[in-house]
């Protein structure tokens, strides 16, 4: 079983190194804030209802970007890399991967704001045949119909970059050159439980940017270094500009592959993946502070504390749908969110 242990806090040197790499200035005394989430800037998360995949998902995402304050000037002329979750494609099992129509909608939303290119890119965790991955996931047809290019991140050219997180023992990270060429990286994840991390959302989705030619299949090097600290290192280094979580149909129980489909009918999005994942967890009936990597991220990579997250669109409490958890899976024990937990003191319903 992968090593899930890692330090409960950063040293001052580690925090300062991360802040320098992320372009963040730490206020005096911020490293000692308790709870840590109250040290971080506020983040805005947009939640939208989407009953199924047949609706105008691009319009929902465009509205979400507008609610997040994203203007055409911010996107126009930029190259956007959309990273879906294609961990283990199986024909007819759409609850495993980001739905192709959500990927299509994300591309359309950014193109409508003037992006010069949208590249869909993934380094699938288990399968080495990228064409098979695309075909079995149903994404190949969408890419062909929309004329969207695809990059296999497992096998392309890579470069070495300093680890801006230093939560794990990975040292410097090897990242695909496609990431360096992109102006905006967008994590488009699936809402799922996970048998080692508790839940897998936009932050865990970035495991797929790590090239298999360096980190193996299914990213074994990251597993040996510790799944949770590796999640933090990758996010601190890649720093995705946006996160979108496909929760229209998610996965509960023995995720991220063997679980059961569950309809929660939502799309969750924001600029800060930590805040997006914290909100998605609450919608799933999971306490985000009970997940090791989100607890560590709080106040360092973004806010988890509900008081620091401004919720727009649907009130997360109103769309909460408790995902089934397994008592015999250690990562899922004790993570259930209390029924009467307050989601946020900063909810602005705009639907």
mmCIF file of C-alpha atoms in Angstrom:
data_model
loop_
_atom_site.group_PDB
_atom_site.id
_atom_site.type_symbol
_atom_site.label_atom_id
_atom_site.label_comp_id
_atom_site.label_asym_id
_atom_site.label_seq_id
_atom_site.Cartn_x
_atom_site.Cartn_y
_atom_site.Cartn_z
ATOM 1 C CA UNK A 1 0.000 0.000 0.000
ATOM 2 C CA UNK A 2 1.407 3.450 -0.872
ATOM 3 C CA UNK A 3 2.914 5.523 1.895
ATOM 4 C CA UNK A 4 0.250 8.046 2.909
ATOM 5 C CA UNK A 5 2.319 9.669 5.662
ATOM 6 C CA UNK A 6 3.843 13.118 5.363
ATOM 7 C CA UNK A 7 4.620 16.002 7.699
ATOM 8 C CA UNK A 8 1.616 17.710 9.242
ATOM 9 C CA UNK A 9 3.161 21.142 8.645
ATOM 10 C CA UNK A 10 5.713 22.953 6.549
ATOM 11 C CA UNK A 11 8.929 24.315 7.929
ATOM 12 C CA UNK A 12 9.350 28.046 7.543
ATOM 13 C CA UNK A 13 11.978 27.449 4.858
ATOM 14 C CA UNK A 14 9.641 25.140 2.883
ATOM 15 C CA UNK A 15 6.798 27.642 3.073
ATOM 16 C CA UNK A 16 8.970 30.533 1.971
ATOM 17 C CA UNK A 17 10.354 28.479 -0.930
ATOM 18 C CA UNK A 18 6.832 27.577 -2.052
ATOM 19 C CA UNK A 19 5.693 31.182 -1.751
ATOM 20 C CA UNK A 20 8.616 32.385 -3.865
ATOM 21 C CA UNK A 21 7.863 29.793 -6.537
ATOM 22 C CA UNK A 22 4.169 30.642 -6.548
ATOM 23 C CA UNK A 23 4.686 34.383 -6.582
ATOM 24 C CA UNK A 24 3.018 34.872 -3.200
ATOM 25 C CA UNK A 25 4.069 37.329 -0.502
ATOM 26 C CA UNK A 26 3.568 36.015 3.016
ATOM 27 C CA UNK A 27 2.553 38.587 5.583
ATOM 28 C CA UNK A 28 4.534 38.697 8.797
ATOM 29 C CA UNK A 29 3.288 36.073 11.182
ATOM 30 C CA UNK A 30 1.192 34.311 8.528
ATOM 31 C CA UNK A 31 3.016 31.041 9.010
ATOM 32 C CA UNK A 32 1.655 30.837 12.505
ATOM 33 C CA UNK A 33 -2.028 31.429 11.690
ATOM 34 C CA UNK A 34 -4.488 29.051 13.298
ATOM 35 C CA UNK A 35 -6.515 27.729 11.649
ATOM 36 C CA UNK A 36 -4.236 27.967 8.618
ATOM 37 C CA UNK A 37 -7.105 28.544 6.180
ATOM 38 C CA UNK A 38 -7.724 31.970 7.669
ATOM 39 C CA UNK A 39 -4.263 33.082 6.457
ATOM 40 C CA UNK A 40 -5.008 32.523 2.779
ATOM 41 C CA UNK A 41 -6.799 34.955 0.490
ATOM 42 C CA UNK A 42 -10.448 34.316 -0.192
ATOM 43 C CA UNK A 43 -11.422 32.350 -3.284
ATOM 44 C CA UNK A 44 -14.640 32.245 -5.286
ATOM 45 C CA UNK A 45 -16.232 28.969 -6.377
ATOM 46 C CA UNK A 46 -19.160 28.673 -8.772
ATOM 47 C CA UNK A 47 -21.623 25.776 -8.504
ATOM 48 C CA UNK A 48 -24.170 25.107 -11.240
ATOM 49 C CA UNK A 49 -26.918 22.540 -11.591
ATOM 50 C CA UNK A 50 -26.761 20.323 -14.674
ATOM 51 C CA UNK A 51 -29.272 17.487 -14.692
ATOM 52 C CA UNK A 52 -27.539 15.554 -17.463
ATOM 53 C CA UNK A 53 -25.050 15.915 -20.304
ATOM 54 C CA UNK A 54 -27.617 16.895 -22.935
ATOM 55 C CA UNK A 55 -27.914 20.535 -21.870
ATOM 56 C CA UNK A 56 -25.903 23.545 -22.994
ATOM 57 C CA UNK A 57 -22.866 22.850 -20.841
ATOM 58 C CA UNK A 58 -20.751 25.447 -22.632
ATOM 59 C CA UNK A 59 -23.262 28.143 -21.641
ATOM 60 C CA UNK A 60 -23.069 26.985 -18.011
ATOM 61 C CA UNK A 61 -19.279 27.179 -18.049
ATOM 62 C CA UNK A 62 -19.318 30.568 -19.762
ATOM 63 C CA UNK A 63 -21.612 31.848 -17.043
ATOM 64 C CA UNK A 64 -19.313 30.357 -14.438
ATOM 65 C CA UNK A 65 -16.284 32.112 -15.914
ATOM 66 C CA UNK A 66 -18.214 35.371 -15.878
ATOM 67 C CA UNK A 67 -19.154 34.841 -12.215
ATOM 68 C CA UNK A 68 -15.463 34.261 -11.492
ATOM 69 C CA UNK A 69 -14.608 37.589 -13.076
ATOM 70 C CA UNK A 70 -12.883 36.141 -16.121
ATOM 71 C CA UNK A 71 -12.874 38.699 -18.915
ATOM 72 C CA UNK A 72 -12.109 38.296 -22.601
ATOM 73 C CA UNK A 73 -8.909 40.280 -22.070
ATOM 74 C CA UNK A 74 -7.679 37.572 -19.697
ATOM 75 C CA UNK A 75 -8.123 34.749 -22.221
ATOM 76 C CA UNK A 76 -7.847 36.334 -25.675
ATOM 77 C CA UNK A 77 -4.729 35.284 -27.539
ATOM 78 C CA UNK A 78 -3.842 32.628 -24.944
ATOM 79 C CA UNK A 79 -3.045 28.955 -25.438
ATOM 80 C CA UNK A 80 -5.203 26.854 -23.123
ATOM 81 C CA UNK A 81 -4.373 23.291 -22.056
ATOM 82 C CA UNK A 82 -7.442 21.354 -20.896
ATOM 83 C CA UNK A 83 -6.526 18.322 -18.788
ATOM 84 C CA UNK A 84 -9.412 15.818 -18.357
ATOM 85 C CA UNK A 85 -9.381 12.702 -16.191
ATOM 86 C CA UNK A 86 -8.907 9.539 -18.265
ATOM 87 C CA UNK A 87 -7.506 7.278 -15.599
ATOM 88 C CA UNK A 88 -8.817 3.947 -16.896
ATOM 89 C CA UNK A 89 -11.229 4.155 -19.828
ATOM 90 C CA UNK A 90 -13.814 1.429 -20.249
ATOM 91 C CA UNK A 91 -16.425 1.636 -22.993
ATOM 92 C CA UNK A 92 -19.842 2.150 -21.424
ATOM 93 C CA UNK A 93 -18.489 3.158 -17.992
ATOM 94 C CA UNK A 94 -18.734 6.922 -18.256
ATOM 95 C CA UNK A 95 -18.603 7.490 -14.509
ATOM 96 C CA UNK A 96 -14.874 6.689 -14.485
ATOM 97 C CA UNK A 97 -13.673 9.601 -16.607
ATOM 98 C CA UNK A 98 -14.475 13.243 -17.290
ATOM 99 C CA UNK A 99 -17.393 13.151 -19.706
ATOM 100 C CA UNK A 100 -16.367 14.072 -23.288
ATOM 101 C CA UNK A 101 -19.146 16.660 -23.493
ATOM 102 C CA UNK A 102 -17.740 18.477 -20.461
ATOM 103 C CA UNK A 103 -14.341 18.570 -22.173
ATOM 104 C CA UNK A 104 -16.042 19.880 -25.319
ATOM 105 C CA UNK A 105 -17.882 22.524 -23.295
ATOM 106 C CA UNK A 106 -14.705 23.677 -21.537
ATOM 107 C CA UNK A 107 -12.934 24.071 -24.871
ATOM 108 C CA UNK A 108 -15.892 25.983 -26.336
ATOM 109 C CA UNK A 109 -16.063 28.295 -23.318
ATOM 110 C CA UNK A 110 -12.413 29.328 -23.567
ATOM 111 C CA UNK A 111 -12.524 29.620 -27.354
ATOM 112 C CA UNK A 112 -15.544 31.911 -27.023
ATOM 113 C CA UNK A 113 -13.369 34.222 -24.918
ATOM 114 C CA UNK A 114 -10.786 34.441 -27.673
ATOM 115 C CA UNK A 115 -8.300 31.680 -26.834
ATOM 116 C CA UNK A 116 -6.088 31.091 -29.875
ATOM 117 C CA UNK A 117 -5.819 27.367 -29.187
ATOM 118 C CA UNK A 118 -7.287 24.781 -26.856
ATOM 119 C CA UNK A 119 -5.161 21.670 -26.504
ATOM 120 C CA UNK A 120 -6.633 18.628 -24.749
ATOM 121 C CA UNK A 121 -3.849 16.735 -22.985
ATOM 122 C CA UNK A 122 -3.630 13.730 -20.672
ATOM 123 C CA UNK A 123 -1.180 11.111 -19.502
ATOM 124 C CA UNK A 124 -3.483 8.199 -18.682
ATOM 125 C CA UNK A 125 -2.592 6.376 -15.495
ATOM 126 C CA UNK A 126 -2.924 2.761 -16.560
ATOM 127 C CA UNK A 127 -3.121 2.420 -20.334
ATOM 128 C CA UNK A 128 -0.083 3.150 -22.498
ATOM 129 C CA UNK A 129 -2.033 3.223 -25.769
ATOM 130 C CA UNK A 130 -3.292 6.810 -25.976
ATOM 131 C CA UNK A 131 -5.448 6.122 -29.046
ATOM 132 C CA UNK A 132 -7.220 3.292 -27.245
ATOM 133 C CA UNK A 133 -7.768 5.583 -24.260
ATOM 134 C CA UNK A 134 -9.398 8.207 -26.474
ATOM 135 C CA UNK A 135 -11.591 5.712 -28.291
ATOM 136 C CA UNK A 136 -12.847 3.834 -25.223
ATOM 137 C CA UNK A 137 -13.533 7.029 -23.287
ATOM 138 C CA UNK A 138 -15.577 8.463 -26.156
ATOM 139 C CA UNK A 139 -13.332 11.514 -26.332
ATOM 140 C CA UNK A 140 -11.924 10.680 -29.771
ATOM 141 C CA UNK A 141 -15.214 11.462 -31.531
ATOM 142 C CA UNK A 142 -15.568 14.788 -29.714
ATOM 143 C CA UNK A 143 -12.021 15.850 -30.554
ATOM 144 C CA UNK A 144 -12.553 14.948 -34.197
ATOM 145 C CA UNK A 145 -15.892 16.764 -34.457
ATOM 146 C CA UNK A 146 -14.520 19.932 -32.855
ATOM 147 C CA UNK A 147 -11.090 19.839 -34.491
ATOM 148 C CA UNK A 148 -9.377 19.865 -31.107
ATOM 149 C CA UNK A 149 -5.765 18.622 -30.895
ATOM 150 C CA UNK A 150 -4.698 16.029 -28.337
ATOM 151 C CA UNK A 151 -1.308 15.597 -26.658
ATOM 152 C CA UNK A 152 -0.250 12.380 -24.918
ATOM 153 C CA UNK A 153 1.578 13.691 -21.854
ATOM 154 C CA UNK A 154 3.045 10.284 -21.055
ATOM 155 C CA UNK A 155 5.468 10.167 -23.956
ATOM 156 C CA UNK A 156 6.165 13.693 -25.225
ATOM 157 C CA UNK A 157 9.304 15.769 -24.583
ATOM 158 C CA UNK A 158 9.859 16.785 -20.964
ATOM 159 C CA UNK A 159 11.851 19.332 -18.993
ATOM 160 C CA UNK A 160 13.132 19.538 -15.439
ATOM 161 C CA UNK A 161 11.684 22.179 -13.129
ATOM 162 C CA UNK A 162 12.184 22.999 -9.434
ATOM 163 C CA UNK A 163 9.654 21.474 -7.063
ATOM 164 C CA UNK A 164 7.800 24.507 -5.675
ATOM 165 C CA UNK A 165 6.091 22.491 -2.950
ATOM 166 C CA UNK A 166 8.681 20.230 -1.323
ATOM 167 C CA UNK A 167 5.975 18.336 0.536
ATOM 168 C CA UNK A 168 7.378 15.006 -0.722
ATOM 169 C CA UNK A 169 10.819 13.541 -1.362
ATOM 170 C CA UNK A 170 10.435 13.813 -5.134
ATOM 171 C CA UNK A 171 12.997 16.573 -5.606
ATOM 172 C CA UNK A 172 12.834 18.418 -8.919
ATOM 173 C CA UNK A 173 9.882 17.496 -11.138
ATOM 174 C CA UNK A 174 9.922 16.431 -14.782
ATOM 175 C CA UNK A 175 7.011 18.009 -16.635
ATOM 176 C CA UNK A 176 5.829 17.800 -20.260
ATOM 177 C CA UNK A 177 6.951 20.620 -22.520
ATOM 178 C CA UNK A 178 3.285 21.051 -23.477
ATOM 179 C CA UNK A 179 2.668 22.541 -20.024
ATOM 180 C CA UNK A 180 5.384 25.133 -20.504
ATOM 181 C CA UNK A 181 3.915 26.149 -23.863
ATOM 182 C CA UNK A 182 0.438 26.658 -22.404
ATOM 183 C CA UNK A 183 -0.579 30.048 -21.038
ATOM 184 C CA UNK A 184 -3.464 28.616 -19.015
ATOM 185 C CA UNK A 185 -3.748 25.080 -17.592
ATOM 186 C CA UNK A 186 -7.290 23.945 -16.773
ATOM 187 C CA UNK A 187 -7.906 20.824 -14.687
ATOM 188 C CA UNK A 188 -11.229 19.278 -15.786
ATOM 189 C CA UNK A 189 -11.776 16.498 -13.286
ATOM 190 C CA UNK A 190 -14.398 13.913 -12.345
ATOM 191 C CA UNK A 191 -16.126 13.948 -8.956
ATOM 192 C CA UNK A 192 -15.115 10.628 -7.390
ATOM 193 C CA UNK A 193 -14.215 8.900 -4.163
ATOM 194 C CA UNK A 194 -10.732 7.403 -3.951
ATOM 195 C CA UNK A 195 -9.475 4.344 -2.098
ATOM 196 C CA UNK A 196 -6.159 5.972 -1.104
ATOM 197 C CA UNK A 197 -6.859 9.722 -0.990
ATOM 198 C CA UNK A 198 -10.505 9.753 0.120
ATOM 199 C CA UNK A 199 -11.641 11.805 -2.869
ATOM 200 C CA UNK A 200 -10.137 12.605 -6.250
ATOM 201 C CA UNK A 201 -11.022 15.954 -7.773
ATOM 202 C CA UNK A 202 -9.183 18.729 -9.612
ATOM 203 C CA UNK A 203 -5.956 18.545 -7.568
ATOM 204 C CA UNK A 204 -5.515 14.768 -7.774
ATOM 205 C CA UNK A 205 -6.388 14.998 -11.479
ATOM 206 C CA UNK A 206 -2.983 16.602 -12.072
ATOM 207 C CA UNK A 207 -1.275 13.232 -11.544
ATOM 208 C CA UNK A 208 -2.080 12.835 -15.231
ATOM 209 C CA UNK A 209 0.300 15.620 -16.261
ATOM 210 C CA UNK A 210 3.241 13.641 -14.927
ATOM 211 C CA UNK A 211 4.872 11.742 -17.813
ATOM 212 C CA UNK A 212 4.712 7.963 -17.640
ATOM 213 C CA UNK A 213 8.138 7.685 -19.259
ATOM 214 C CA UNK A 214 9.538 9.221 -16.055
ATOM 215 C CA UNK A 215 7.021 8.313 -13.354
ATOM 216 C CA UNK A 216 5.799 4.941 -14.622
ATOM 217 C CA UNK A 217 2.366 3.336 -14.831
ATOM 218 C CA UNK A 218 0.218 3.958 -12.868
ATOM 219 C CA UNK A 219 2.577 6.796 -11.831
ATOM 220 C CA UNK A 220 4.312 4.423 -9.426
ATOM 221 C CA UNK A 221 7.057 6.886 -8.514
ATOM 222 C CA UNK A 222 4.408 9.266 -7.170
ATOM 223 C CA UNK A 223 2.782 6.470 -5.193
ATOM 224 C CA UNK A 224 6.085 5.512 -3.588
ATOM 225 C CA UNK A 225 6.815 9.151 -2.742
ATOM 226 C CA UNK A 226 3.350 9.409 -1.150
ATOM 227 C CA UNK A 227 0.146 10.165 -3.015
ATOM 228 C CA UNK A 228 -0.909 13.100 -0.858
ATOM 229 C CA UNK A 229 2.404 15.001 -0.699
ATOM 230 C CA UNK A 230 2.835 14.374 -4.432
ATOM 231 C CA UNK A 231 -0.578 15.964 -5.083
ATOM 232 C CA UNK A 232 0.594 19.048 -3.210
ATOM 233 C CA UNK A 233 3.967 19.240 -4.981
ATOM 234 C CA UNK A 234 2.415 18.935 -8.438
ATOM 235 C CA UNK A 235 -0.220 21.590 -7.759
ATOM 236 C CA UNK A 236 2.274 24.002 -6.196
ATOM 237 C CA UNK A 237 4.519 23.621 -9.239
ATOM 238 C CA UNK A 238 2.026 23.454 -12.136
ATOM 239 C CA UNK A 239 -0.317 26.073 -10.639
ATOM 240 C CA UNK A 240 -3.390 25.492 -12.840
ATOM 241 C CA UNK A 241 -5.313 28.642 -13.669
ATOM 242 C CA UNK A 242 -8.773 27.073 -13.443
ATOM 243 C CA UNK A 243 -10.431 23.958 -12.089
ATOM 244 C CA UNK A 244 -13.683 22.390 -13.285
ATOM 245 C CA UNK A 245 -15.220 19.315 -11.657
ATOM 246 C CA UNK A 246 -17.705 17.149 -13.553
ATOM 247 C CA UNK A 247 -20.178 16.069 -10.909
ATOM 248 C CA UNK A 248 -23.130 15.519 -13.218
ATOM 249 C CA UNK A 249 -22.514 11.796 -12.819
ATOM 250 C CA UNK A 250 -19.730 10.954 -10.406
ATOM 251 C CA UNK A 251 -18.429 7.845 -8.670
ATOM 252 C CA UNK A 252 -19.011 6.667 -5.104
ATOM 253 C CA UNK A 253 -17.697 3.743 -3.115
ATOM 254 C CA UNK A 254 -14.547 2.058 -4.383
ATOM 255 C CA UNK A 255 -13.237 4.897 -6.553
ATOM 256 C CA UNK A 256 -11.469 5.951 -8.649
ATOM 257 C CA UNK A 257 -12.172 2.998 -10.983
ATOM 258 C CA UNK A 258 -14.260 0.256 -9.363
ATOM 259 C CA UNK A 259 -16.946 2.407 -7.739
ATOM 260 C CA UNK A 260 -20.562 2.920 -8.673
ATOM 261 C CA UNK A 261 -22.098 5.791 -10.657
ATOM 262 C CA UNK A 262 -23.921 8.438 -8.653
ATOM 263 C CA UNK A 263 -25.887 11.346 -10.075
ATOM 264 C CA UNK A 264 -25.256 14.604 -8.270
ATOM 265 C CA UNK A 265 -26.126 16.920 -11.150
ATOM 266 C CA UNK A 266 -23.552 19.661 -10.623
ATOM 267 C CA UNK A 267 -20.577 21.364 -12.207
ATOM 268 C CA UNK A 268 -18.136 23.039 -9.810
ATOM 269 C CA UNK A 269 -15.517 25.523 -10.968
ATOM 270 C CA UNK A 270 -13.126 28.197 -9.791
ATOM 271 C CA UNK A 271 -9.709 29.736 -10.146
ATOM 272 C CA UNK A 272 -8.293 27.988 -7.079
ATOM 273 C CA UNK A 273 -8.264 24.173 -7.208
ATOM 274 C CA UNK A 274 -8.023 23.824 -3.423
ATOM 275 C CA UNK A 275 -11.183 25.869 -2.882
ATOM 276 C CA UNK A 276 -12.957 24.059 -5.736
ATOM 277 C CA UNK A 277 -12.098 20.659 -4.265
ATOM 278 C CA UNK A 278 -13.131 21.710 -0.769
ATOM 279 C CA UNK A 279 -16.526 22.776 -2.112
ATOM 280 C CA UNK A 280 -16.871 19.594 -4.184
ATOM 281 C CA UNK A 281 -16.111 17.520 -1.080
ATOM 282 C CA UNK A 282 -18.836 19.273 0.878
ATOM 283 C CA UNK A 283 -21.279 18.597 -1.942
ATOM 284 C CA UNK A 284 -20.240 14.916 -1.746
ATOM 285 C CA UNK A 285 -20.875 14.891 2.015
ATOM 286 C CA UNK A 286 -17.140 14.648 2.733
ATOM 287 C CA UNK A 287 -15.283 16.797 5.257
ATOM 288 C CA UNK A 288 -12.419 18.338 3.242
ATOM 289 C CA UNK A 289 -10.353 18.866 6.382
ATOM 290 C CA UNK A 290 -10.435 15.099 6.945
ATOM 291 C CA UNK A 291 -8.507 14.538 3.700
ATOM 292 C CA UNK A 292 -4.782 14.787 4.365
ATOM 293 C CA UNK A 293 -3.820 16.661 1.211
ATOM 294 C CA UNK A 294 -6.581 19.262 1.534
ATOM 295 C CA UNK A 295 -5.787 19.765 5.211
ATOM 296 C CA UNK A 296 -2.164 20.450 4.231
ATOM 297 C CA UNK A 297 -3.167 22.677 1.318
ATOM 298 C CA UNK A 298 -5.388 24.886 3.475
ATOM 299 C CA UNK A 299 -3.802 28.308 3.775
ATOM 300 C CA UNK A 300 -0.850 27.300 1.588
ATOM 301 C CA UNK A 301 -2.239 26.452 -1.820
ATOM 302 C CA UNK A 302 -5.648 27.952 -1.196
ATOM 303 C CA UNK A 303 -8.521 28.073 1.268
ATOM 304 C CA UNK A 304 -10.382 25.017 2.538
ATOM 305 C CA UNK A 305 -12.050 26.782 5.437
ATOM 306 C CA UNK A 306 -15.603 27.626 4.337
ATOM 307 C CA UNK A 307 -15.246 31.132 5.773
ATOM 308 C CA UNK A 308 -12.647 31.912 3.106
ATOM 309 C CA UNK A 309 -14.671 30.640 0.135
ATOM 310 C CA UNK A 310 -17.308 32.795 -1.527
ATOM 311 C CA UNK A 311 -19.844 30.465 -3.096
ATOM 312 C CA UNK A 312 -21.615 31.650 -6.230
ATOM 313 C CA UNK A 313 -24.398 30.040 -8.202
ATOM 314 C CA UNK A 314 -26.098 27.257 -6.286
ATOM 315 C CA UNK A 315 -25.773 27.023 -2.534
ATOM 316 C CA UNK A 316 -23.607 23.898 -2.010
ATOM 317 C CA UNK A 317 -25.789 22.859 0.928
ATOM 318 C CA UNK A 318 -28.821 22.772 -1.368
ATOM 319 C CA UNK A 319 -27.149 20.419 -3.856
ATOM 320 C CA UNK A 320 -25.383 18.210 -1.314
ATOM 321 C CA UNK A 321 -25.630 14.528 -2.167
ATOM 322 C CA UNK A 322 -23.763 12.241 0.204
ATOM 323 C CA UNK A 323 -21.583 9.802 -1.742
ATOM 324 C CA UNK A 324 -21.369 6.246 -0.430
ATOM 325 C CA UNK A 325 -18.180 5.606 1.557
ATOM 326 C CA UNK A 326 -16.632 2.260 2.457
ATOM 327 C CA UNK A 327 -15.928 1.431 6.096
ATOM 328 C CA UNK A 328 -13.209 -1.068 5.143
ATOM 329 C CA UNK A 329 -11.214 1.545 3.189
ATOM 330 C CA UNK A 330 -8.978 3.459 5.632
ATOM 331 C CA UNK A 331 -8.906 6.637 3.502
ATOM 332 C CA UNK A 332 -12.716 6.811 3.622
ATOM 333 C CA UNK A 333 -13.170 6.182 7.338
ATOM 334 C CA UNK A 334 -14.134 9.173 9.437
ATOM 335 C CA UNK A 335 -14.399 11.621 6.544
ATOM 336 C CA UNK A 336 -18.184 12.024 6.482
ATOM 337 C CA UNK A 337 -19.267 15.650 6.833
ATOM 338 C CA UNK A 338 -21.694 16.250 9.690
ATOM 339 C CA UNK A 339 -25.253 16.774 8.406
ATOM 340 C CA UNK A 340 -25.624 20.229 9.953
ATOM 341 C CA UNK A 341 -22.224 21.598 8.905
ATOM 342 C CA UNK A 342 -22.252 25.196 7.655
ATOM 343 C CA UNK A 343 -20.947 25.350 4.100
ATOM 344 C CA UNK A 344 -20.015 28.999 3.918
ATOM 345 C CA UNK A 345 -20.759 32.333 5.457
ATOM 346 C CA UNK A 346 -20.218 33.910 2.040
ATOM 347 C CA UNK A 347 -22.803 32.287 -0.194
ATOM 348 C CA UNK A 348 -24.158 34.438 -3.011
ATOM 349 C CA UNK A 349 -26.911 32.647 -4.874
ATOM 350 C CA UNK A 350 -26.909 33.917 -8.447
ATOM 351 C CA UNK A 351 -28.920 31.212 -10.168
#
